[in-house]
Amino acid sequence: MPRRSHQLGAADHALLGLLRLGARHGYELASYFQADGTLGPVCTLGVSRLYALLHTLEELGLVHAESSVVSGGPPRKVFSLTEAGATAFAAWLDQPIRRLRQIRQDFLLKLFFSQKLPEHDTAGLIDRQLAVSRAVADELAAAAAAEPAGSFALLVYESRLALARATTTWLETERARAGEQVTAPPA
C-alpha cells in the first residue's frame, strides 16, 4: 500500500534538491552524502538509508524512478523529480527556520541549493532567515529578562540567546557575501 504521509527531513529535502539539479542514479546520489562528499559535512547517509528514503519519496509521488542499462551492466534506477517533488522542494527552500538548532543542517543545505540554482534569490533566502533569527533572539531576550537571577530557566534562555545572536551575526556575514557576489563584475 502506498505511503500517504511522511515528515520530510533534511536528508529528504537534500535528495529532492539534488534531483532538482538533475536526474541521477542511487550510487551517484550516495556519493554526495559520504563523509567526504559535497553534503557529507552536514548530512551523511548510508546507501541502505538513502535507498529507503528514495523509495519513500517515490511512494509519496515526489520522485520517479526509471530503469536504465549502462554499458551492458545490470539495470540501474535513475531517479528524477516529479512536479510534486519540485513544489515540495521549492516550498522547503524558501521557508525560514525558527528552530535555530536546525540552522547547522537545514539552513546550510538550503544555502547550498540556493547557490546552485541560478534563478534562486540567495540574498532573499538569507534576509528571510535573518528576520526570523532576530525575532527568535528578541523572544529569548524577553523570556530571559522575565526569569529570576540564578535560575536554571535563565541559564537555558541565555544559552539559547547566545546561539541566536551568533546565528544572526553569521547570517549577516553571509548576507554581505551574497550581496558581493550579486554586485561583483564578471571575471
Coordinates of C-alpha atoms in Angstrom, one line a residue:
M1 CA 0.0 0.0 0.0
P2 CA 1.4 3.4 -1.0
R3 CA 2.6 5.7 1.8
R4 CA 0.3 8.6 2.4
S5 CA 2.4 10.7 4.7
H6 CA 6.0 11.1 5.9
Q7 CA 7.5 14.0 7.7
L8 CA 10.2 15.2 5.3
G9 CA 13.5 15.8 7.0
A10 CA 16.8 17.4 5.9
A11 CA 18.0 14.3 4.1
D12 CA 14.7 14.0 2.1
H13 CA 15.0 17.6 1.1
A14 CA 18.6 17.2 0.2
L15 CA 17.7 14.3 -2.1
L16 CA 14.9 16.4 -3.7
G17 CA 17.4 19.2 -4.2
L18 CA 20.0 17.0 -5.9
L19 CA 17.2 15.7 -8.2
R20 CA 16.2 19.3 -8.8
L21 CA 19.7 19.8 -10.2
G22 CA 19.2 16.7 -12.5
A23 CA 18.2 13.1 -12.7
R24 CA 20.7 10.7 -11.0
H25 CA 21.1 7.1 -10.1
G26 CA 21.4 6.0 -6.5
Y27 CA 25.1 5.5 -6.3
E28 CA 25.7 8.9 -7.8
L29 CA 23.4 10.4 -5.1
A30 CA 25.1 8.4 -2.4
S31 CA 28.5 10.0 -3.2
Y32 CA 27.1 13.4 -2.1
F33 CA 26.3 12.0 1.4
Q34 CA 29.6 10.2 2.2
A35 CA 31.7 11.8 4.9
D36 CA 34.0 13.3 2.3
G37 CA 31.1 14.1 -0.2
T38 CA 29.8 17.5 -1.0
L39 CA 27.0 17.3 1.5
G40 CA 28.7 15.0 3.9
P41 CA 29.9 17.7 6.4
V42 CA 26.2 18.4 7.2
C43 CA 24.2 15.3 6.1
T44 CA 25.6 11.8 5.9
L45 CA 23.6 8.9 4.6
G46 CA 24.5 5.3 4.2
V47 CA 23.5 3.6 0.9
S48 CA 20.7 1.5 2.5
R49 CA 19.2 4.5 4.2
L50 CA 19.4 6.5 1.0
Y51 CA 17.6 3.9 -1.0
A52 CA 14.9 3.6 1.8
L53 CA 14.4 7.4 1.6
L54 CA 14.2 7.3 -2.2
H55 CA 11.6 4.5 -2.0
T56 CA 9.6 6.6 0.4
L57 CA 9.8 9.7 -1.8
E58 CA 8.7 7.6 -4.7
E59 CA 5.7 6.3 -2.8
L60 CA 4.8 9.8 -1.9
G61 CA 4.9 10.8 -5.6
L62 CA 7.8 13.2 -5.1
V63 CA 10.4 11.3 -7.2
H64 CA 10.1 9.0 -10.2
A65 CA 12.4 6.1 -11.0
E66 CA 13.1 4.5 -14.4
S67 CA 15.4 1.6 -15.1
S68 CA 18.4 2.3 -17.3
V69 CA 21.0 0.0 -18.7
V70 CA 24.6 1.3 -18.5
S71 CA 27.3 -0.3 -20.6
G72 CA 25.8 -3.7 -20.6
G73 CA 25.8 -3.9 -16.8
P74 CA 22.9 -4.5 -14.6
P75 CA 19.9 -2.1 -14.9
R76 CA 20.1 0.9 -12.6
K77 CA 17.3 3.0 -11.4
V78 CA 17.6 6.6 -12.4
F79 CA 15.6 9.0 -10.2
S80 CA 14.1 12.3 -11.2
L81 CA 11.9 14.9 -9.6
T82 CA 8.2 14.9 -10.2
E83 CA 6.2 18.2 -10.3
A84 CA 5.0 17.5 -6.7
G85 CA 8.6 16.9 -5.7
A86 CA 9.7 20.2 -7.3
T87 CA 6.9 22.0 -5.5
A88 CA 7.8 20.5 -2.1
F89 CA 11.5 21.3 -2.6
A90 CA 10.7 25.0 -3.5
A91 CA 8.4 25.4 -0.5
W92 CA 11.1 24.0 1.8
L93 CA 13.9 26.1 0.2
D94 CA 12.1 29.4 0.8
Q95 CA 10.8 28.6 4.4
P96 CA 12.9 30.2 7.2
I97 CA 13.8 28.1 10.2
R98 CA 12.5 29.0 13.6
R99 CA 14.3 26.2 15.5
L100 CA 17.8 27.6 15.4
R101 CA 19.5 24.3 16.2
Q102 CA 18.4 23.3 12.7
I103 CA 20.5 26.0 11.1
R104 CA 23.6 23.8 11.2
Q105 CA 21.9 21.3 8.9
D106 CA 18.8 22.5 7.2
F107 CA 19.8 26.1 6.5
L108 CA 23.3 25.1 5.3
L109 CA 21.6 22.7 2.9
K110 CA 19.2 25.5 1.8
L111 CA 22.2 27.8 1.2
F112 CA 24.0 25.1 -0.8
F113 CA 21.0 24.6 -3.1
S114 CA 20.2 28.3 -3.4
Q115 CA 23.7 28.9 -4.6
K116 CA 23.5 26.1 -7.1
L117 CA 20.2 27.3 -8.6
P118 CA 20.9 30.5 -10.6
E119 CA 17.3 31.6 -10.6
H120 CA 17.1 31.4 -6.8
D121 CA 17.5 34.6 -4.7
T122 CA 20.2 33.6 -2.1
A123 CA 20.3 37.1 -0.6
G124 CA 16.5 36.9 -0.1
L125 CA 16.8 33.5 1.5
I126 CA 19.3 34.9 3.9
D127 CA 17.2 38.0 4.6
R128 CA 14.2 35.9 5.5
Q129 CA 16.3 33.7 7.8
L130 CA 17.8 36.8 9.4
A131 CA 14.4 38.3 10.1
V132 CA 13.3 35.1 11.8
S133 CA 16.5 34.7 13.7
R134 CA 16.3 38.2 15.0
A135 CA 12.7 37.7 16.1
V136 CA 13.7 34.5 17.9
A137 CA 16.6 36.4 19.6
D138 CA 14.1 39.1 20.7
E139 CA 11.7 36.5 22.1
L140 CA 14.5 34.8 24.0
A141 CA 15.8 38.1 25.4
A142 CA 12.3 38.9 26.7
A143 CA 12.0 35.4 28.2
A144 CA 15.4 35.7 29.9
A145 CA 14.5 39.1 31.3
A146 CA 11.4 37.6 33.0
E147 CA 13.4 34.9 34.9
P148 CA 14.9 35.4 38.3
A149 CA 18.6 35.7 38.6
G150 CA 20.4 32.4 39.1
S151 CA 17.5 30.3 37.9
F152 CA 18.0 27.3 35.7
A153 CA 15.5 28.7 33.2
L154 CA 17.6 31.9 32.9
L155 CA 20.6 29.8 32.2
V156 CA 18.7 28.0 29.4
Y157 CA 17.3 31.2 27.9
E158 CA 20.8 32.9 28.0
S159 CA 22.3 29.9 26.3
R160 CA 19.7 29.9 23.5
L161 CA 20.0 33.6 23.2
A162 CA 23.8 33.4 22.7
L163 CA 23.2 30.8 19.9
A164 CA 20.5 33.1 18.3
R165 CA 22.9 36.1 18.4
A166 CA 25.8 34.1 17.0
T167 CA 23.5 32.8 14.2
T168 CA 22.4 36.3 13.4
T169 CA 26.0 37.5 13.2
W170 CA 26.9 34.6 10.9
L171 CA 23.9 35.3 8.7
E172 CA 24.8 39.0 8.5
T173 CA 28.3 38.0 7.3
E174 CA 26.7 35.6 4.7
R175 CA 24.3 38.2 3.6
A176 CA 27.2 40.7 2.9
R177 CA 29.0 37.9 1.0
A178 CA 25.9 37.1 -1.1
G179 CA 25.5 40.8 -1.9
E180 CA 29.1 41.0 -3.0
Q181 CA 28.5 38.0 -5.4
V182 CA 25.5 39.7 -6.9
T183 CA 27.2 43.0 -7.5
A184 CA 30.7 41.7 -8.4
P185 CA 31.5 42.2 -12.1
P186 CA 32.0 39.0 -14.1
A187 CA 35.6 37.7 -14.1

